[in-house]
Amino acid sequence: MSTGTESSSAAAGLRGVVAAQSAIGDVNGEQGILIYQGYNIHDLAEHSTFEEVIYLLWNGRLPNRAELDEHTARLRRNYEAPQQVIDLMKQYPKESDPMDVLRTAVSSLDLYDAKGQGTDRDAAVGAAVRITGQIGHIAAAWDRIRNGKEVIAPDQNLSIAENFLYMLRGEKADADEARMFDIALILHADHELNASTFTTRVVAGTLADMYGCVTAGIAALAGPLHGGANTNVMKMLIEIGDPAKIDAWIDQALAEKRKIMGIGHAVYKTEDPRATWLRKFSKQMADKKGEQKWYDMSQAIEKAMLEKKGMYPNVDFYSASTYYLMGIPLDIYTPIFAVSRISGWTGHILEQYANNKLIRPRAEYIGARDLKYTPIAER
Ligand code: COA
């Protein structure tokens, strides 16, 4: 009989387990290299756009000019979420968490998409275009609705990055900020079998539709150990408040075995290549706003964690102070992650559908066996 005390043969958290074959992205945790479909993230951040990266993730190759134009136009035609979904959001409790709202509203998109349920390539790409186009409208609309402001309709002349900032803040971003945000979307687009992407593939493996898969992905992303970390980084910076308090704060957190948000990674054992860009953006925003405090504090925490634990910042660490100085509300950071990661999720779902096998692993049973049922009156 299993006692539950013997050592497990299953890797905790499935660390190091290869659970799928994929051509979409790869993380080299030792060397800190991230690639999408063969292209280094630094190259894409330098030269590409988020729209082009979406094409790459869905099609496995870079588009030519005509293909990119057609793909971009198709996304733009699908920027606007159904009015019924926005109207429904107006009924939600105003204090609702934006990730709960995003999950619920994206799930409800399914009800207004007569053609979104197929899992063949054409139907699934159609649904992917609509969700990817509309998710920014939903995420931005919620912040307006909860603050009693008019929902801003998407502008088809703007890129996904420009449009999101416009719909959220009510004014168009300048070119530098729009490009910075576009790169941030590129950096968050895919990350191999992270928890939310794995979730979408498990759901896709049952041949559930694109909306069901993405809804599950949003649920997984919301957790503080995954996409929710960026919001918590900013909360931590605000809580510490004073650069002079950093060392003592970290020592106490570590003594209490609390995790420092935005630090550490399940795969990277060196600098996360996305953090390299976001550190630069955090500094760029600090200079632009003339407010160095959050960048300086982040640098000090990064240094302390490297010295004390040999740990590096991940993607969420510097995105927090970057978004903060862009005037984005703290709890919208994780929805922004979803606005980007939708591209990787949908890419993985398309890949799963194209060569599907139900994902059904086994558990190592550690419970009791052969117990004899006792009638309730005798217990
Ligand atoms: N702060 C302090 N200690 C940390 C830490 C952090 N952010 N991340 C990991 N550790 C420590 C753990 O306490 C553990 O120490 P122990 O061996 O003394 O118990 C050890 O490092 C291994 O931690 P574990 O959680 O098992 O590693 P993991 O590979 O599962 O961690 C994360 C990956 C991302 C879940 C983890 O680093 C974390 O929780 N980070 C903060 C949340 C975050 O930023 N998430 C976004 C990820 S992109």
CSV table of C-alpha atoms and ligand atoms in Angstrom, one decimal:
chain,number,residue,atom,x,y,z
A,1,MET,CA,0.0,0.0,0.0
A,2,SER,CA,1.2,3.5,-0.8
A,3,THR,CA,1.8,5.6,2.3
A,4,GLY,CA,2.3,8.9,0.6
A,5,THR,CA,5.6,9.4,2.3
A,6,GLU,CA,7.9,7.7,-0.2
A,7,SER,CA,9.9,10.0,-2.5
A,8,SER,CA,8.1,10.9,-5.7
A,9,SER,CA,9.3,9.9,-9.2
A,10,ALA,CA,7.2,12.8,-10.7
A,11,ALA,CA,9.2,16.1,-11.1
A,12,ALA,CA,7.6,18.7,-8.9
A,13,GLY,CA,5.8,21.2,-11.1
A,14,LEU,CA,6.8,19.1,-14.1
A,15,ARG,CA,10.1,20.9,-14.1
A,16,GLY,CA,12.3,19.7,-17.0
A,17,VAL,CA,9.5,17.5,-18.4
A,18,VAL,CA,9.1,17.8,-22.2
A,19,ALA,CA,5.4,17.8,-22.7
A,20,ALA,CA,5.0,18.7,-26.3
A,21,GLN,CA,6.8,19.2,-29.6
A,22,SER,CA,6.6,22.8,-30.8
A,23,ALA,CA,8.2,24.9,-33.5
A,24,ILE,CA,6.8,28.1,-32.0
A,25,GLY,CA,9.3,29.2,-29.5
A,26,ASP,CA,12.3,28.1,-27.4
A,27,VAL,CA,13.8,29.2,-24.1
A,28,ASN,CA,17.5,28.4,-23.4
A,29,GLY,CA,17.5,28.9,-19.7
A,30,GLU,CA,21.3,28.5,-19.2
A,31,GLN,CA,22.3,31.0,-21.8
A,32,GLY,CA,19.3,33.4,-21.5
A,33,ILE,CA,18.2,33.0,-25.2
A,34,LEU,CA,14.6,33.3,-26.3
A,35,ILE,CA,13.6,32.6,-29.9
A,36,TYR,CA,10.3,32.7,-31.8
A,37,GLN,CA,10.1,30.4,-34.8
A,38,GLY,CA,13.9,30.5,-35.1
A,39,TYR,CA,14.3,34.3,-34.6
A,40,ASN,CA,16.1,35.7,-31.6
A,41,ILE,CA,13.9,37.9,-29.4
A,42,HIS,CA,16.5,40.7,-29.6
A,43,ASP,CA,16.3,40.8,-33.4
A,44,LEU,CA,12.5,40.9,-33.3
A,45,ALA,CA,12.4,43.6,-30.7
A,46,GLU,CA,14.9,45.6,-32.7
A,47,HIS,CA,13.3,45.3,-36.1
A,48,SER,CA,9.8,43.8,-36.0
A,49,THR,CA,6.4,44.9,-35.0
A,50,PHE,CA,3.8,43.1,-32.8
A,51,GLU,CA,1.6,42.5,-35.8
A,52,GLU,CA,4.5,40.9,-37.7
A,53,VAL,CA,5.3,38.7,-34.7
A,54,ILE,CA,1.7,37.6,-34.6
A,55,TYR,CA,1.9,36.5,-38.2
A,56,LEU,CA,5.2,34.7,-37.5
A,57,LEU,CA,3.7,32.8,-34.5
A,58,TRP,CA,0.6,31.8,-36.5
A,59,ASN,CA,2.4,30.9,-39.8
A,60,GLY,CA,5.9,29.8,-38.9
A,61,ARG,CA,7.6,32.4,-41.1
A,62,LEU,CA,7.9,36.1,-41.6
A,63,PRO,CA,5.4,37.7,-44.0
A,64,ASN,CA,6.2,39.6,-47.2
A,65,ARG,CA,4.8,43.1,-47.5
A,66,ALA,CA,1.5,42.1,-49.1
A,67,GLU,CA,0.9,39.4,-46.5
A,68,LEU,CA,1.7,41.7,-43.6
A,69,ASP,CA,-0.6,44.4,-45.0
A,70,GLU,CA,-3.4,41.9,-45.4
A,71,HIS,CA,-2.9,40.4,-42.0
A,72,THR,CA,-2.7,43.8,-40.3
A,73,ALA,CA,-5.9,45.0,-42.1
A,74,ARG,CA,-7.7,41.9,-41.0
A,75,LEU,CA,-6.8,42.4,-37.4
A,76,ARG,CA,-7.8,46.0,-37.6
A,77,ARG,CA,-11.2,45.2,-39.1
A,78,ASN,CA,-11.7,43.0,-36.0
A,79,TYR,CA,-10.6,45.5,-33.3
A,80,GLU,CA,-14.1,46.2,-32.1
A,81,ALA,CA,-15.6,43.8,-29.5
A,82,PRO,CA,-19.4,43.1,-30.0
A,83,GLN,CA,-21.5,45.9,-28.4
A,84,GLN,CA,-23.4,43.2,-26.4
A,85,VAL,CA,-20.1,42.2,-24.7
A,86,ILE,CA,-19.3,45.8,-23.8
A,87,ASP,CA,-22.9,46.4,-22.5
A,88,LEU,CA,-22.6,43.2,-20.4
A,89,MET,CA,-19.4,44.5,-18.9
A,90,LYS,CA,-21.2,47.6,-17.8
A,91,GLN,CA,-23.3,45.4,-15.5
A,92,TYR,CA,-20.3,43.8,-13.8
A,93,PRO,CA,-19.5,45.0,-10.2
A,94,LYS,CA,-17.2,48.0,-10.6
A,95,GLU,CA,-14.7,46.6,-8.1
A,96,SER,CA,-14.2,43.4,-10.1
A,97,ASP,CA,-10.6,42.4,-10.8
A,98,PRO,CA,-9.6,43.3,-14.4
A,99,MET,CA,-8.3,39.7,-15.0
A,100,ASP,CA,-11.7,38.3,-13.8
A,101,VAL,CA,-13.4,40.7,-16.2
A,102,LEU,CA,-11.1,39.8,-19.1
A,103,ARG,CA,-11.7,36.1,-18.5
A,104,THR,CA,-15.4,36.5,-18.3
A,105,ALA,CA,-15.8,38.9,-21.3
A,106,VAL,CA,-13.4,37.0,-23.6
A,107,SER,CA,-15.4,33.8,-22.7
A,108,SER,CA,-18.6,35.6,-23.7
A,109,LEU,CA,-17.2,36.6,-27.1
A,110,ASP,CA,-17.9,33.0,-28.1
A,111,LEU,CA,-21.6,33.6,-27.8
A,112,TYR,CA,-21.5,36.3,-30.5
A,113,ASP,CA,-19.2,34.5,-33.0
A,114,ALA,CA,-21.3,32.1,-35.1
A,115,LYS,CA,-18.1,30.9,-36.9
A,116,GLY,CA,-15.7,30.7,-34.0
A,117,GLN,CA,-16.2,27.1,-32.9
A,118,GLY,CA,-14.5,25.1,-35.6
A,119,THR,CA,-11.0,23.7,-35.0
A,120,ASP,CA,-10.0,23.4,-38.7
A,121,ARG,CA,-7.3,25.8,-39.7
A,122,ASP,CA,-9.5,28.4,-41.4
A,123,ALA,CA,-12.2,28.6,-38.6
A,124,ALA,CA,-9.5,28.6,-35.9
A,125,VAL,CA,-7.5,31.4,-37.6
A,126,GLY,CA,-10.7,33.4,-38.0
A,127,ALA,CA,-11.4,33.0,-34.3
A,128,ALA,CA,-7.8,33.8,-33.4
A,129,VAL,CA,-8.0,37.0,-35.5
A,130,ARG,CA,-11.2,38.1,-33.8
A,131,ILE,CA,-10.0,37.4,-30.2
A,132,THR,CA,-6.5,39.0,-30.8
A,133,GLY,CA,-8.2,42.0,-32.4
A,134,GLN,CA,-10.8,42.5,-29.7
A,135,ILE,CA,-8.9,41.6,-26.5
A,136,GLY,CA,-7.4,45.1,-26.2
A,137,HIS,CA,-10.8,46.8,-26.6
A,138,ILE,CA,-12.1,44.7,-23.7
A,139,ALA,CA,-9.1,45.2,-21.4
A,140,ALA,CA,-9.1,49.0,-22.0
A,141,ALA,CA,-12.9,49.3,-21.9
A,142,TRP,CA,-13.0,47.8,-18.4
A,143,ASP,CA,-10.8,50.5,-16.9
A,144,ARG,CA,-13.0,53.2,-18.5
A,145,ILE,CA,-16.2,51.5,-17.4
A,146,ARG,CA,-15.2,51.0,-13.7
A,147,ASN,CA,-14.1,54.7,-13.6
A,148,GLY,CA,-17.4,55.9,-15.0
A,149,LYS,CA,-15.8,57.0,-18.2
A,150,GLU,CA,-17.0,56.7,-21.8
A,151,VAL,CA,-15.7,53.5,-23.6
A,152,ILE,CA,-13.4,54.6,-26.4
A,153,ALA,CA,-14.0,52.8,-29.7
A,154,PRO,CA,-10.9,51.4,-31.4
A,155,ASP,CA,-9.3,53.3,-34.2
A,156,GLN,CA,-8.5,51.2,-37.3
A,157,ASN,CA,-5.7,53.6,-38.3
A,158,LEU,CA,-3.7,52.6,-35.2
A,159,SER,CA,-1.5,49.6,-34.5
A,160,ILE,CA,-2.5,47.2,-31.6
A,161,ALA,CA,0.0,49.0,-29.3
A,162,GLU,CA,-1.1,52.5,-30.2
A,163,ASN,CA,-4.7,51.6,-30.1
A,164,PHE,CA,-4.5,50.0,-26.7
A,165,LEU,CA,-2.9,53.1,-25.1
A,166,TYR,CA,-5.4,55.3,-26.9
A,167,MET,CA,-8.4,53.3,-25.7
A,168,LEU,CA,-7.0,53.1,-22.1
A,169,ARG,CA,-5.8,56.7,-21.6
A,170,GLY,CA,-8.0,58.6,-24.0
A,171,GLU,CA,-5.2,60.2,-25.9
A,172,LYS,CA,-2.7,59.0,-28.5
A,173,ALA,CA,0.8,58.0,-27.3
A,174,ASP,CA,3.8,59.8,-28.8
A,175,ALA,CA,5.9,57.8,-31.3
A,176,ASP,CA,8.6,56.8,-28.7
A,177,GLU,CA,6.2,55.5,-26.2
A,178,ALA,CA,4.1,53.7,-28.8
A,179,ARG,CA,7.2,52.0,-30.1
A,180,MET,CA,8.3,51.1,-26.6
A,181,PHE,CA,4.9,49.6,-25.9
A,182,ASP,CA,4.9,47.7,-29.2
A,183,ILE,CA,8.3,46.1,-28.2
A,184,ALA,CA,6.9,45.3,-24.8
A,185,LEU,CA,4.1,43.4,-26.6
A,186,ILE,CA,6.7,41.6,-28.8
A,187,LEU,CA,8.6,40.6,-25.7
A,188,HIS,CA,5.6,39.1,-23.9
A,189,ALA,CA,4.2,37.3,-27.0
A,190,ASP,CA,5.4,33.8,-26.4
A,191,HIS,CA,7.4,31.8,-24.0
A,192,GLU,CA,7.2,28.1,-24.9
A,193,LEU,CA,5.3,25.9,-22.5
A,194,ASN,CA,4.7,28.5,-19.7
A,195,ALA,CA,1.8,27.7,-17.4
A,196,SER,CA,-0.9,29.5,-19.4
A,197,THR,CA,0.3,28.3,-22.8
A,198,PHE,CA,0.4,24.8,-21.5
A,199,THR,CA,-3.1,25.3,-20.2
A,200,THR,CA,-4.4,26.4,-23.6
A,201,ARG,CA,-2.8,23.4,-25.3
A,202,VAL,CA,-4.4,21.0,-22.8
A,203,VAL,CA,-7.8,22.5,-23.6
A,204,ALA,CA,-7.1,22.6,-27.3
A,205,GLY,CA,-6.2,18.9,-27.1
A,206,THR,CA,-9.8,18.1,-26.2
A,207,LEU,CA,-10.8,20.0,-29.4
A,208,ALA,CA,-12.6,22.6,-27.4
A,209,ASP,CA,-12.9,25.8,-29.4
A,210,MET,CA,-10.5,28.8,-29.5
A,211,TYR,CA,-12.5,30.8,-27.0
A,212,GLY,CA,-12.5,28.0,-24.5
A,213,CYS,CA,-8.8,27.6,-24.8
A,214,VAL,CA,-8.0,31.3,-24.5
A,215,THR,CA,-10.4,31.7,-21.5
A,216,ALA,CA,-8.5,29.0,-19.7
A,217,GLY,CA,-5.2,30.6,-20.6
A,218,ILE,CA,-6.4,33.9,-19.1
A,219,ALA,CA,-7.4,32.1,-15.9
A,220,ALA,CA,-3.9,30.6,-15.6
A,221,LEU,CA,-2.1,33.9,-16.4
A,222,ALA,CA,-3.9,35.7,-13.6
A,223,GLY,CA,-2.1,33.9,-10.8
A,224,PRO,CA,0.6,35.8,-8.9
A,225,LEU,CA,3.3,33.2,-9.7
A,226,HIS,CA,2.7,33.8,-13.5
A,227,GLY,CA,1.3,37.0,-15.1
A,228,GLY,CA,0.1,38.5,-11.9
A,229,ALA,CA,3.7,39.1,-10.8
A,230,ASN,CA,4.1,42.4,-12.6
A,231,THR,CA,1.3,44.1,-10.6
A,232,ASN,CA,2.8,42.7,-7.4
A,233,VAL,CA,6.3,44.1,-8.2
A,234,MET,CA,4.8,47.6,-8.3
A,235,LYS,CA,2.9,47.0,-5.1
A,236,MET,CA,6.2,45.9,-3.5
A,237,LEU,CA,8.1,49.0,-4.8
A,238,ILE,CA,5.3,51.2,-3.4
A,239,GLU,CA,5.2,49.3,-0.1
A,240,ILE,CA,9.0,49.7,0.4
A,241,GLY,CA,8.7,53.3,-0.6
A,242,ASP,CA,12.2,54.4,0.3
A,243,PRO,CA,15.4,53.2,-1.3
A,244,ALA,CA,17.1,53.2,2.1
A,245,LYS,CA,14.7,50.5,3.3
A,246,ILE,CA,15.4,48.0,0.6
A,247,ASP,CA,18.0,45.9,2.2
A,248,ALA,CA,16.1,45.4,5.5
A,249,TRP,CA,12.8,44.8,3.6
A,250,ILE,CA,14.4,42.1,1.5
A,251,ASP,CA,16.2,40.5,4.4
A,252,GLN,CA,12.9,40.3,6.3
A,253,ALA,CA,11.0,38.9,3.3
A,254,LEU,CA,13.7,36.2,2.7
A,255,ALA,CA,13.7,35.3,6.4
A,256,GLU,CA,10.0,34.9,6.2
A,257,LYS,CA,10.4,32.7,3.1
A,258,ARG,CA,8.4,35.2,1.0
A,259,LYS,CA,9.1,35.4,-2.7
A,260,ILE,CA,10.4,38.7,-4.1
A,261,MET,CA,8.1,39.4,-7.0
A,262,GLY,CA,9.6,39.7,-10.5
A,263,ILE,CA,12.7,37.8,-9.4
A,264,GLY,CA,13.6,34.2,-10.4
A,265,HIS,CA,12.4,32.0,-13.1
A,266,ALA,CA,11.5,28.4,-13.6
A,267,VAL,CA,13.7,28.1,-16.7
A,268,TYR,CA,16.2,31.0,-16.8
A,269,LYS,CA,19.2,30.6,-14.6
A,270,THR,CA,20.7,33.9,-15.9
A,271,GLU,CA,19.4,37.2,-17.2
A,272,ASP,CA,15.9,36.9,-18.8
A,273,PRO,CA,16.6,38.5,-22.2
A,274,ARG,CA,13.2,40.3,-22.0
A,275,ALA,CA,14.3,42.0,-18.8
A,276,THR,CA,17.3,43.5,-20.7
A,277,TRP,CA,14.8,45.5,-22.8
A,278,LEU,CA,12.4,46.3,-20.0
A,279,ARG,CA,15.2,47.6,-17.8
A,280,LYS,CA,16.0,50.0,-20.6
A,281,PHE,CA,12.4,51.0,-21.0
A,282,SER,CA,12.1,51.6,-17.2
A,283,LYS,CA,15.1,54.0,-17.4
A,284,GLN,CA,13.7,55.6,-20.6
A,285,MET,CA,10.4,56.3,-18.8
A,286,ALA,CA,12.2,57.5,-15.6
A,287,ASP,CA,14.2,60.0,-17.8
A,288,LYS,CA,11.1,61.1,-19.7
A,289,LYS,CA,9.0,61.7,-16.5
A,290,GLY,CA,12.0,63.0,-14.5
A,291,GLU,CA,11.2,60.4,-11.8
A,292,GLN,CA,14.1,58.1,-11.1
A,293,LYS,CA,12.9,56.6,-7.8
A,294,TRP,CA,11.3,53.4,-9.2
A,295,TYR,CA,14.1,52.6,-11.6
A,296,ASP,CA,16.7,53.2,-8.9
A,297,MET,CA,14.8,51.1,-6.4
A,298,SER,CA,14.4,48.3,-9.0
A,299,GLN,CA,18.1,48.4,-9.7
A,300,ALA,CA,18.9,48.2,-6.0
A,301,ILE,CA,16.6,45.2,-5.5
A,302,GLU,CA,18.0,43.5,-8.6
A,303,LYS,CA,21.5,44.0,-7.1
A,304,ALA,CA,20.6,42.8,-3.7
A,305,MET,CA,18.8,39.6,-5.0
A,306,LEU,CA,21.8,38.8,-7.2
A,307,GLU,CA,24.1,39.1,-4.2
A,308,LYS,CA,21.9,37.4,-1.6
A,309,LYS,CA,20.3,34.7,-3.7
A,310,GLY,CA,22.1,34.6,-7.1
A,311,MET,CA,18.8,35.4,-8.7
A,312,TYR,CA,17.9,37.5,-11.7
A,313,PRO,CA,14.9,39.7,-12.6
A,314,ASN,CA,12.4,38.2,-15.0
A,315,VAL,CA,10.1,39.9,-17.6
A,316,ASP,CA,7.7,41.2,-14.9
A,317,PHE,CA,10.3,43.1,-12.9
A,318,TYR,CA,11.0,46.2,-15.0
A,319,SER,CA,7.7,46.2,-16.9
A,320,ALA,CA,6.1,47.2,-13.5
A,321,SER,CA,8.0,50.6,-13.2
A,322,THR,CA,7.7,51.1,-17.0
A,323,TYR,CA,4.0,50.8,-17.0
A,324,TYR,CA,3.6,52.8,-13.8
A,325,LEU,CA,5.3,55.8,-15.3
A,326,MET,CA,3.2,55.4,-18.4
A,327,GLY,CA,0.3,56.1,-16.1
A,328,ILE,CA,-1.2,52.6,-16.5
A,329,PRO,CA,-3.2,51.4,-13.4
A,330,LEU,CA,-1.4,48.6,-11.5
A,331,ASP,CA,-4.1,46.0,-12.0
A,332,ILE,CA,-4.1,46.5,-15.8
A,333,TYR,CA,-0.5,45.2,-16.1
A,334,THR,CA,-1.6,41.6,-16.2
A,335,PRO,CA,-4.4,42.3,-18.8
A,336,ILE,CA,-1.6,43.9,-20.9
A,337,PHE,CA,0.3,40.6,-20.6
A,338,ALA,CA,-2.8,38.9,-22.0
A,339,VAL,CA,-3.2,41.4,-24.8
A,340,SER,CA,0.3,40.2,-25.9
A,341,ARG,CA,0.4,36.6,-24.9
A,342,ILE,CA,-2.8,35.9,-26.8
A,343,SER,CA,-0.6,35.7,-29.9
A,344,GLY,CA,1.5,32.9,-28.4
A,345,TRP,CA,-1.6,31.1,-27.0
A,346,THR,CA,-3.4,31.2,-30.4
A,347,GLY,CA,-0.2,30.1,-32.2
A,348,HIS,CA,0.1,27.1,-29.8
A,349,ILE,CA,-3.6,26.3,-30.1
A,350,LEU,CA,-3.3,26.3,-33.9
A,351,GLU,CA,-0.3,24.1,-33.7
A,352,GLN,CA,-2.1,21.7,-31.3
A,353,TYR,CA,-5.2,21.5,-33.6
A,354,ALA,CA,-3.0,20.8,-36.6
A,355,ASN,CA,-1.5,17.7,-35.1
A,356,ASN,CA,-3.8,16.8,-32.2
A,357,LYS,CA,-3.6,14.2,-29.6
A,358,LEU,CA,-5.6,14.4,-26.4
A,359,ILE,CA,-3.2,15.5,-23.6
A,360,ARG,CA,-3.8,13.0,-20.8
A,361,PRO,CA,-0.9,12.3,-18.5
A,362,ARG,CA,-1.0,10.0,-15.5
A,363,ALA,CA,-0.7,10.8,-11.8
A,364,GLU,CA,1.6,8.9,-9.5
A,365,TYR,CA,-1.0,7.6,-7.0
A,366,ILE,CA,0.2,8.2,-3.4
A,367,GLY,CA,-3.1,7.6,-1.7
A,368,ALA,CA,-4.4,4.6,0.2
A,369,ARG,CA,-5.6,1.4,-1.4
A,370,ASP,CA,-7.9,-1.5,-0.4
A,371,LEU,CA,-9.7,0.4,2.3
A,372,LYS,CA,-13.0,-1.2,3.4
A,373,TYR,CA,-16.1,1.1,3.2
A,374,THR,CA,-17.5,1.8,6.6
A,375,PRO,CA,-21.2,2.7,6.8
A,376,ILE,CA,-21.7,6.3,8.0
A,377,ALA,CA,-23.4,5.3,11.2
A,378,GLU,CA,-20.2,3.4,12.2
A,379,ARG,CA,-17.7,6.2,11.6
B,1,COA,N1,12.3,35.4,-4.1
B,1,COA,C1,13.0,34.7,-3.1
B,1,COA,N2,13.3,33.5,-3.2
B,1,COA,C2,12.9,32.8,-4.4
B,1,COA,C3,12.3,33.5,-5.4
B,1,COA,C4,12.0,34.8,-5.3
B,1,COA,N3,11.4,35.5,-6.2
B,1,COA,N4,12.1,32.6,-6.4
B,1,COA,C5,12.6,31.4,-6.0
B,1,COA,N5,13.1,31.6,-4.8
B,1,COA,C6,13.7,30.5,-4.0
B,1,COA,C7,12.7,29.7,-3.3
B,1,COA,O1,12.2,30.1,-2.1
B,1,COA,C8,13.4,28.4,-3.2
B,1,COA,O2,14.3,28.4,-2.1
B,1,COA,P1,14.5,27.2,-1.2
B,1,COA,O3,15.1,26.1,-2.1
B,1,COA,O4,15.4,27.7,-0.2
B,1,COA,O5,13.2,26.7,-0.7
B,1,COA,C9,14.2,28.3,-4.5
B,1,COA,O6,14.5,29.7,-4.8
B,1,COA,C10,13.5,27.6,-5.6
B,1,COA,O7,12.3,28.2,-5.7
B,1,COA,P2,11.1,27.5,-6.6
B,1,COA,O8,9.8,28.3,-6.3
B,1,COA,O9,11.0,26.1,-6.4
B,1,COA,O10,11.6,27.7,-8.0
B,1,COA,P3,10.8,27.8,-9.3
B,1,COA,O11,11.7,27.4,-10.4
B,1,COA,O12,9.5,27.1,-9.1
B,1,COA,O13,10.5,29.4,-9.3
B,1,COA,C11,9.1,31.1,-9.9
B,1,COA,C12,10.0,30.0,-10.4
B,1,COA,C13,9.0,32.1,-11.0
B,1,COA,C14,7.7,30.5,-9.6
B,1,COA,C15,9.7,31.8,-8.7
B,1,COA,O14,11.0,32.3,-8.9
B,1,COA,C16,8.8,32.9,-8.1
B,1,COA,O15,7.8,32.7,-7.5
B,1,COA,N6,9.1,34.2,-8.5
B,1,COA,C17,8.3,35.3,-8.1
B,1,COA,C18,7.1,35.4,-8.9
B,1,COA,C19,7.4,35.9,-10.3
B,1,COA,O16,8.1,36.8,-10.5
B,1,COA,N7,6.7,35.2,-11.3
B,1,COA,C20,6.9,35.6,-12.7
B,1,COA,C21,7.6,34.6,-13.5
B,1,COA,S1,8.0,35.1,-15.1
